[in-house]
Coordinates of C-alpha atoms and ligand atoms in Angstrom, one line a residue:
X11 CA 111.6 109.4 114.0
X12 CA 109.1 109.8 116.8
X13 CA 105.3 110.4 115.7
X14 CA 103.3 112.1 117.8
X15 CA 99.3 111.0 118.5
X16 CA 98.5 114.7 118.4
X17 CA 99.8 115.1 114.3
X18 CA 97.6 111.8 113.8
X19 CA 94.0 113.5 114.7
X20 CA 93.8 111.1 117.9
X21 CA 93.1 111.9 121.1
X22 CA 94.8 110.9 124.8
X23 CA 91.7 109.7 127.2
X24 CA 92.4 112.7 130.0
X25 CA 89.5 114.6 128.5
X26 CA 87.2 111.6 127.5
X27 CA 87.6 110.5 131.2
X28 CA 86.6 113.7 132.6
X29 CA 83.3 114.1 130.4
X30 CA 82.6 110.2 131.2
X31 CA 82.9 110.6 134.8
X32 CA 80.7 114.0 134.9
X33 CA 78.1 112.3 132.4
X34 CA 77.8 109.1 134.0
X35 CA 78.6 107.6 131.3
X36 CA 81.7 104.8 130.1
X37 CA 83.7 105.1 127.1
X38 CA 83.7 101.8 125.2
X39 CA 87.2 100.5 124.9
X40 CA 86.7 97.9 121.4
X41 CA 89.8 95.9 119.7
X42 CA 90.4 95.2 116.5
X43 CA 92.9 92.9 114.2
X44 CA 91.3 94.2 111.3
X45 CA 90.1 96.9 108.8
X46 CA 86.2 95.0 109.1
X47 CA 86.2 95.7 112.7
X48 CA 87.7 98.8 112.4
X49 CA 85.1 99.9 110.2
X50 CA 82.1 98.2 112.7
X51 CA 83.6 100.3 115.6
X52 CA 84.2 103.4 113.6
X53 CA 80.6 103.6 112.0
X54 CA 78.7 102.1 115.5
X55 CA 80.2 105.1 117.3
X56 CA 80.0 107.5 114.6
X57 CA 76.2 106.9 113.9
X58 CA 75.7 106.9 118.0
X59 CA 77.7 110.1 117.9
X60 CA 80.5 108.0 120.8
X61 CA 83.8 108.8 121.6
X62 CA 86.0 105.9 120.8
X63 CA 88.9 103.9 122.6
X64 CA 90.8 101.7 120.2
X65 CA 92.1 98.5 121.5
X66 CA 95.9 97.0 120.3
X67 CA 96.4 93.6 122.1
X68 CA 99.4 91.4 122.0
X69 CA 97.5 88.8 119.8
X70 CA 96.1 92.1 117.7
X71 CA 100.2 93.0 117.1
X72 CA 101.3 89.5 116.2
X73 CA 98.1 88.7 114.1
X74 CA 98.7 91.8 111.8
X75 CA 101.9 93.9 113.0
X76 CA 101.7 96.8 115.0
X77 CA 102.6 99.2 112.6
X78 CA 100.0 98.2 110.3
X79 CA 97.2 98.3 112.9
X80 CA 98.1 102.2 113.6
X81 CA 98.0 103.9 109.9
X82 CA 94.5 102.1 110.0
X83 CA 93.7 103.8 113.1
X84 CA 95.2 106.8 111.4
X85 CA 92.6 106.1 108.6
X86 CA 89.6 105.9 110.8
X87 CA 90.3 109.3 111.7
X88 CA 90.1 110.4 108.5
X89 CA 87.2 107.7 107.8
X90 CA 85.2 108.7 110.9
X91 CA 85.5 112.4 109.4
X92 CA 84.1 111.2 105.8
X93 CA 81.0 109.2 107.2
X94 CA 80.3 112.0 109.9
X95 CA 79.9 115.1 107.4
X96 CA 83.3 116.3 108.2
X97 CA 82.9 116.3 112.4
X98 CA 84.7 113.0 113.3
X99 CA 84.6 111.4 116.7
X100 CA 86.7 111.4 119.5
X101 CA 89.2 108.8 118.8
X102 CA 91.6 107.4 121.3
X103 CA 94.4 104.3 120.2
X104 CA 94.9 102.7 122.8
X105 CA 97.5 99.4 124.0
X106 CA 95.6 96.8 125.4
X107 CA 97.7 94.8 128.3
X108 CA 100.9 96.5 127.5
X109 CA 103.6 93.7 129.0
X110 CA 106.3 95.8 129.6
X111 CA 108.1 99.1 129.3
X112 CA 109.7 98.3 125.9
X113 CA 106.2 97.6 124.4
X114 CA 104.6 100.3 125.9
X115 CA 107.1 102.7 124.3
X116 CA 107.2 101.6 121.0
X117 CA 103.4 102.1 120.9
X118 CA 103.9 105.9 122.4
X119 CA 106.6 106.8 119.8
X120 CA 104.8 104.9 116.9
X121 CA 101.6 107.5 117.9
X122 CA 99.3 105.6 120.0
X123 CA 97.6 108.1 122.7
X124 CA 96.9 105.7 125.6
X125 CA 98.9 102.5 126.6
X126 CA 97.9 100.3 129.3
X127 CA 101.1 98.2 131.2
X128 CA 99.9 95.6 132.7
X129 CA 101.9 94.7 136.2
X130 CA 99.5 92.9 137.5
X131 CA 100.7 89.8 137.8
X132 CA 103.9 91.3 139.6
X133 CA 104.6 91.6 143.2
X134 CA 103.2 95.0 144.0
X135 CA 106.2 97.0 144.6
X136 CA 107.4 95.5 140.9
X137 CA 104.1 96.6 139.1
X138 CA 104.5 99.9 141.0
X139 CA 108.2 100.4 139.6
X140 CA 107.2 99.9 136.1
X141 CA 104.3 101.3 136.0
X142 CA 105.9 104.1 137.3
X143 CA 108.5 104.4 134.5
X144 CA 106.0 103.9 132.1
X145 CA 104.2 106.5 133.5
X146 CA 107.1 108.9 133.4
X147 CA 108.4 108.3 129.7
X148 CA 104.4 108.5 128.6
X149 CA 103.6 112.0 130.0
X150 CA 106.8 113.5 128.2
X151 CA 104.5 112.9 125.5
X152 CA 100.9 113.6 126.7
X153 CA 100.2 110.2 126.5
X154 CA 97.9 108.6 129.2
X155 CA 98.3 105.0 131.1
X156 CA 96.6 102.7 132.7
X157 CA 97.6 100.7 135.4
X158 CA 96.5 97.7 136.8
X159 CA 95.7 96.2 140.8
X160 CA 94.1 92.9 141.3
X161 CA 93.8 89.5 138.9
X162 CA 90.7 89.0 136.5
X163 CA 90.3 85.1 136.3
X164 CA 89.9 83.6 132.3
X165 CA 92.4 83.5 129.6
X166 CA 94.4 86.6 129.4
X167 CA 97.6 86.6 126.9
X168 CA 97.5 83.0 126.9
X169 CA 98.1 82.8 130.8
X170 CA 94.9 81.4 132.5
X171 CA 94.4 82.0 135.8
X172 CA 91.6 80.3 137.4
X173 CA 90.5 82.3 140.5
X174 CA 90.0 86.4 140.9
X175 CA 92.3 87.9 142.6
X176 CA 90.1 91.3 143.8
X177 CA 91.7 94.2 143.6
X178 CA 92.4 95.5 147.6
X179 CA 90.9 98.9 147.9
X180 CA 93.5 99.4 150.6
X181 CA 96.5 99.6 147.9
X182 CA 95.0 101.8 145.0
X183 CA 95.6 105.0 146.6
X184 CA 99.0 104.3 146.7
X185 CA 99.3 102.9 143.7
X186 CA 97.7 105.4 142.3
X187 CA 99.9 108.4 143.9
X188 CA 103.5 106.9 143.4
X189 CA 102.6 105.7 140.1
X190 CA 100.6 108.7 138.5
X191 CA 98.9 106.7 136.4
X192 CA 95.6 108.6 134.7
X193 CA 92.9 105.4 135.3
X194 CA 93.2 102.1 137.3
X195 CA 91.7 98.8 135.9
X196 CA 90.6 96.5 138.8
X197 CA 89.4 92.8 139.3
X198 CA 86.2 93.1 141.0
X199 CA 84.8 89.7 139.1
X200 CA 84.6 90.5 135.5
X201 CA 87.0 88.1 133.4
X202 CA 88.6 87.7 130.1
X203 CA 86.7 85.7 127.0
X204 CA 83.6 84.1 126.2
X205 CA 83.7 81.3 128.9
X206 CA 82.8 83.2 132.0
X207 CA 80.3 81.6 133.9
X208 CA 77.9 78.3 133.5
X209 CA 74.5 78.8 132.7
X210 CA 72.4 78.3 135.4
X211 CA 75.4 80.8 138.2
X212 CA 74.3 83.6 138.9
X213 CA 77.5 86.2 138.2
X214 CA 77.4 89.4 140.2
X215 CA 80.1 91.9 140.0
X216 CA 81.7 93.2 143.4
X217 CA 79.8 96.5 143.1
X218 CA 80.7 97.1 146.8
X219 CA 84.5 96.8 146.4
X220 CA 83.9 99.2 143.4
X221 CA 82.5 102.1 145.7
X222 CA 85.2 101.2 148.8
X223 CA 87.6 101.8 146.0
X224 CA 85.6 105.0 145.1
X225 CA 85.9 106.3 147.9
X226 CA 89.5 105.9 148.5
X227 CA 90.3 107.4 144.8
X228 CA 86.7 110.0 144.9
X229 CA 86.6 111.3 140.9
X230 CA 89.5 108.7 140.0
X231 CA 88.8 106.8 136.6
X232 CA 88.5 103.2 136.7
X233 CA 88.6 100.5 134.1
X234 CA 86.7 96.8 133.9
X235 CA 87.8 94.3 131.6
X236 CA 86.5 91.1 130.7
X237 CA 82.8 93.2 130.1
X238 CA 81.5 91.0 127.3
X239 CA 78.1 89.4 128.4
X240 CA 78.1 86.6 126.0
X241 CA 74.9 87.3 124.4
X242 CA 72.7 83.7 124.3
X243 CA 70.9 84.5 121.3
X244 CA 74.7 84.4 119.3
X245 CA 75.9 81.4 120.7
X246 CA 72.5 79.8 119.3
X247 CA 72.8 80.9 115.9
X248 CA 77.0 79.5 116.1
X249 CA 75.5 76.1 117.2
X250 CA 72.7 75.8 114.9
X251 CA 75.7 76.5 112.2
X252 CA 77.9 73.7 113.1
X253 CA 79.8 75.9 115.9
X254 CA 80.2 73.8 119.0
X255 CA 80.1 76.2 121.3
X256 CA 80.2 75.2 125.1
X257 CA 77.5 76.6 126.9
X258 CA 78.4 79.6 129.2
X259 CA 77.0 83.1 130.4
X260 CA 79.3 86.7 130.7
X261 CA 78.5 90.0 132.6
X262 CA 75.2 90.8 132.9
X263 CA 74.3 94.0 130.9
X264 CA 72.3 95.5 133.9
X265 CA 75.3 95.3 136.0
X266 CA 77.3 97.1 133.4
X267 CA 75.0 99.7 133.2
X268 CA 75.0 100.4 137.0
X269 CA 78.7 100.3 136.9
X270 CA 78.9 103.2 133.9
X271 CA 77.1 105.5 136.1
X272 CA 79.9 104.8 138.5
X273 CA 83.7 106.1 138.3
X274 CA 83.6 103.6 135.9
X275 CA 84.8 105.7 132.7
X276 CA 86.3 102.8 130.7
X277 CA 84.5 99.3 129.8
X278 CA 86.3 96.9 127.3
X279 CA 84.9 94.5 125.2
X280 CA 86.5 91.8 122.8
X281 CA 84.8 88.8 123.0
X282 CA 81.0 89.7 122.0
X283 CA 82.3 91.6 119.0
X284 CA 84.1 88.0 118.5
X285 CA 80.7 85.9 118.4
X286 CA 78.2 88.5 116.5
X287 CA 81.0 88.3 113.4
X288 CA 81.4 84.7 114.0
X289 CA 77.9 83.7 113.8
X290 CA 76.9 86.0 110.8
X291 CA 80.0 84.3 108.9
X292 CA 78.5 80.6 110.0
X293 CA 75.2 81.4 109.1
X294 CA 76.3 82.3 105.2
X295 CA 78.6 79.5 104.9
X296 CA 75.6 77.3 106.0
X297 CA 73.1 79.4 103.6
X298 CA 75.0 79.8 101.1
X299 CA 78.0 77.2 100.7
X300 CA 78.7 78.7 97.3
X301 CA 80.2 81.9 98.3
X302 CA 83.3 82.4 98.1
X303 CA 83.8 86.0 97.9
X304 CA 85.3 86.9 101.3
X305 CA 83.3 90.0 100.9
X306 CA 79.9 88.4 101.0
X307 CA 80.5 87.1 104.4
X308 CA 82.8 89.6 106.7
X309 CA 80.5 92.5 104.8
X310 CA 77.7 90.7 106.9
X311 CA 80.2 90.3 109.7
X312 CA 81.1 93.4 110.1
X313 CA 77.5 94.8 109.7
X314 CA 76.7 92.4 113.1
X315 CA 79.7 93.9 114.9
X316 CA 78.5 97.2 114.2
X317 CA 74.8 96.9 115.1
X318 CA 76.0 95.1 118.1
X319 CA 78.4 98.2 119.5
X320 CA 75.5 100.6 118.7
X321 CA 73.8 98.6 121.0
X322 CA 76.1 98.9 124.0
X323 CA 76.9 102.3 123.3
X324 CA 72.9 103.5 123.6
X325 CA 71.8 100.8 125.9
X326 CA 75.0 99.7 128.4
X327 CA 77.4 102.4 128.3
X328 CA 75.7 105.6 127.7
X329 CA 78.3 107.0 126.1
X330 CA 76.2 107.1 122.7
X331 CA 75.4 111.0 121.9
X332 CA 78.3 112.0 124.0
X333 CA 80.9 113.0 121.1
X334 CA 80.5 116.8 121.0
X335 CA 80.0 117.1 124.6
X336 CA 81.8 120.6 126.0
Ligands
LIG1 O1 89.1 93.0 128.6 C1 89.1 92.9 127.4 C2 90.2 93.4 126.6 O2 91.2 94.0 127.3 C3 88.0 92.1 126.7 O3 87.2 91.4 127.6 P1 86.1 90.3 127.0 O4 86.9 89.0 126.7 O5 85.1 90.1 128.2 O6 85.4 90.9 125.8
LIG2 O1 92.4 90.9 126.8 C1 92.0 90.2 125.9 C2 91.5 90.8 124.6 O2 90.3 90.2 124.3 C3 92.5 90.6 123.5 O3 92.7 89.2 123.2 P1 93.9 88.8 122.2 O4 95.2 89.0 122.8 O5 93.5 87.4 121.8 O6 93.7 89.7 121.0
LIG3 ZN1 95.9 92.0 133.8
LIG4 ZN1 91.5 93.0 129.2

């Protein structure tokens, strides 16, 4: 039997989008495998008072099975509810790079409220044609997608692709009509994971293609992924804890902030999330190489994740004090 989102407590991202856009403002989009990030992302955005997008990959599904990963999402709406004094957040659950219609609709009758298929790599007539049914299935339901135009380079799914391929602002106005999806990601030089850039390059995102799309799509809500910025001071403490991380530098925070202000309503983020819990975890093993309680270092971990999305929400997105907005 067929769940719907709306019996869950969750929400679809129509109305987030709308407030985001108006506000200036981006909703963060955050993934989790786990109930310890689950519970970072749920308390970051509760004590900011942030509307939430809750990220399912492919490697989220295998690691710890789809249907697992949604009753905790249905918990967090419970959880967010307890820790909030009975208001809860906004709380969106969301497929990250859906591969394909089957996928996508196991997540929309399972309950998730958002599901993003990922075409992108196809001929664009092909990614049109799927998004397209996606699209059609999904809104029987209320359900939003996302679509994507244009190649981020980095590791995406296993499948590396080495050079950006920029999304064409001439094409997302048709996409966007014959496919009817509700937001459009788009490579504009952000990219997937924690190797982005060398130190010493100096990584700017295509702000201009942004606004050419912008004005080909006015008030249409666009996505960036691969947003992590790869924050120097955690690689340091991973290092100086017998991580051998390779040197590398991510999005620059300032440019994220300029691009939440934009149609920009939708900024995702993995990978930082990925180092703050990894270098709290290496710094108690190094400190304290008795422990063994797996609660005495992902209780730190999850503490970093969560300081680290309060963080982004007050000082990159904006979106922090933007939960009971009318
Ligand atoms: O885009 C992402 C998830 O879809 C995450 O990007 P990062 O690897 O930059 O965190
Ligand atoms: O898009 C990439 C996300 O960071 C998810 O990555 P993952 O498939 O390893 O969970
Ligand atoms: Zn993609
Ligand atoms: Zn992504």
């Amino acid at each position: 039997m067929a769940v719907s989102y709306k019996d869950l407590g969750l929400v679809n991202t129509r109305e987030m989008f709308a407030k985001a856009m108006k506000g200036h403002y981006a909703i963060p989009a955050y993934n989790f495998n786990n109930m310890e990030q689950l519970q970072a992302i749920i308390q970051a955005c509760v004590e900011t008072e942030s509307p939430v997008i809750l990220q399912v990959s492919k490697g989220a599904r295998e690691y710890a099975n789809q249907t697992l990963l949604r009753y905790l999402a249905q918990g967090a709406v419970e959880y967010a509810k307890e820790i909030s004094g009975g208001k809860g957040i906004p709380i969106c659950l969301h497929l990250d790079h859906g591969p394909d219609f089957e996928t996508c609709k196991s997540c929309i009758d399972m309950g998730f409220s958002s599901v993003m298929i990922d075409g992108s790599h196809l001929p664009y007539e092909e990614n049109v044609a799927e998004t397209r049914k996606v699209v059609e299935y999904a809104h029987k339901f209320d359900v939003t997608v996302e679509g994507e135009l244009g190649v981020l380079a980095g590791v995406e799914d296993d499948v590396k692709a080495e050079h950006h391929t920029y999304t064409q602002p001439e094409e997302v106005e048709d996409f966007v009509k014959r496919t009817g999806v509700d937001s459009l990601a788009i490579a504009i030089g952000t990219s997937h994971g924690a190797y982005k850039f060398k130190p010493g390059d100096d990584p700017k995102i295509r702000l201009d293609i942004l606004a050419e799309i912008e004005k080909r799509i006015p008030g249409f809500p666009i996505v960036l992924h691969g947003s992590s910025s790869v924050p120097q001071d955690l690689v340091k403490i991973i290092n100086e804890n017998g991580g051998k991380l390779k040197d590398a530098i991510g999005i620059g925070e300032d440019q994220l902030r300029a691009a939440s202000k934009s149609a920009v309503c939708k900024i995702n983020i993995d990978s930082d999330g990925r180092l703050a819990m990894t270098a709290a975890i290496r710094k108690v093993f190094n400190e304290k190489p008795a422990e063994f309680d797996p609660r005495k270092y992902l209780g730190p971990a999850r503490t970093a994740l969560k300081e680290l999305y309060k963080r982004k929400n007050v000082e990159v997105l904006g979106s922090a004090g933007h939960a009971y907005d009318k």
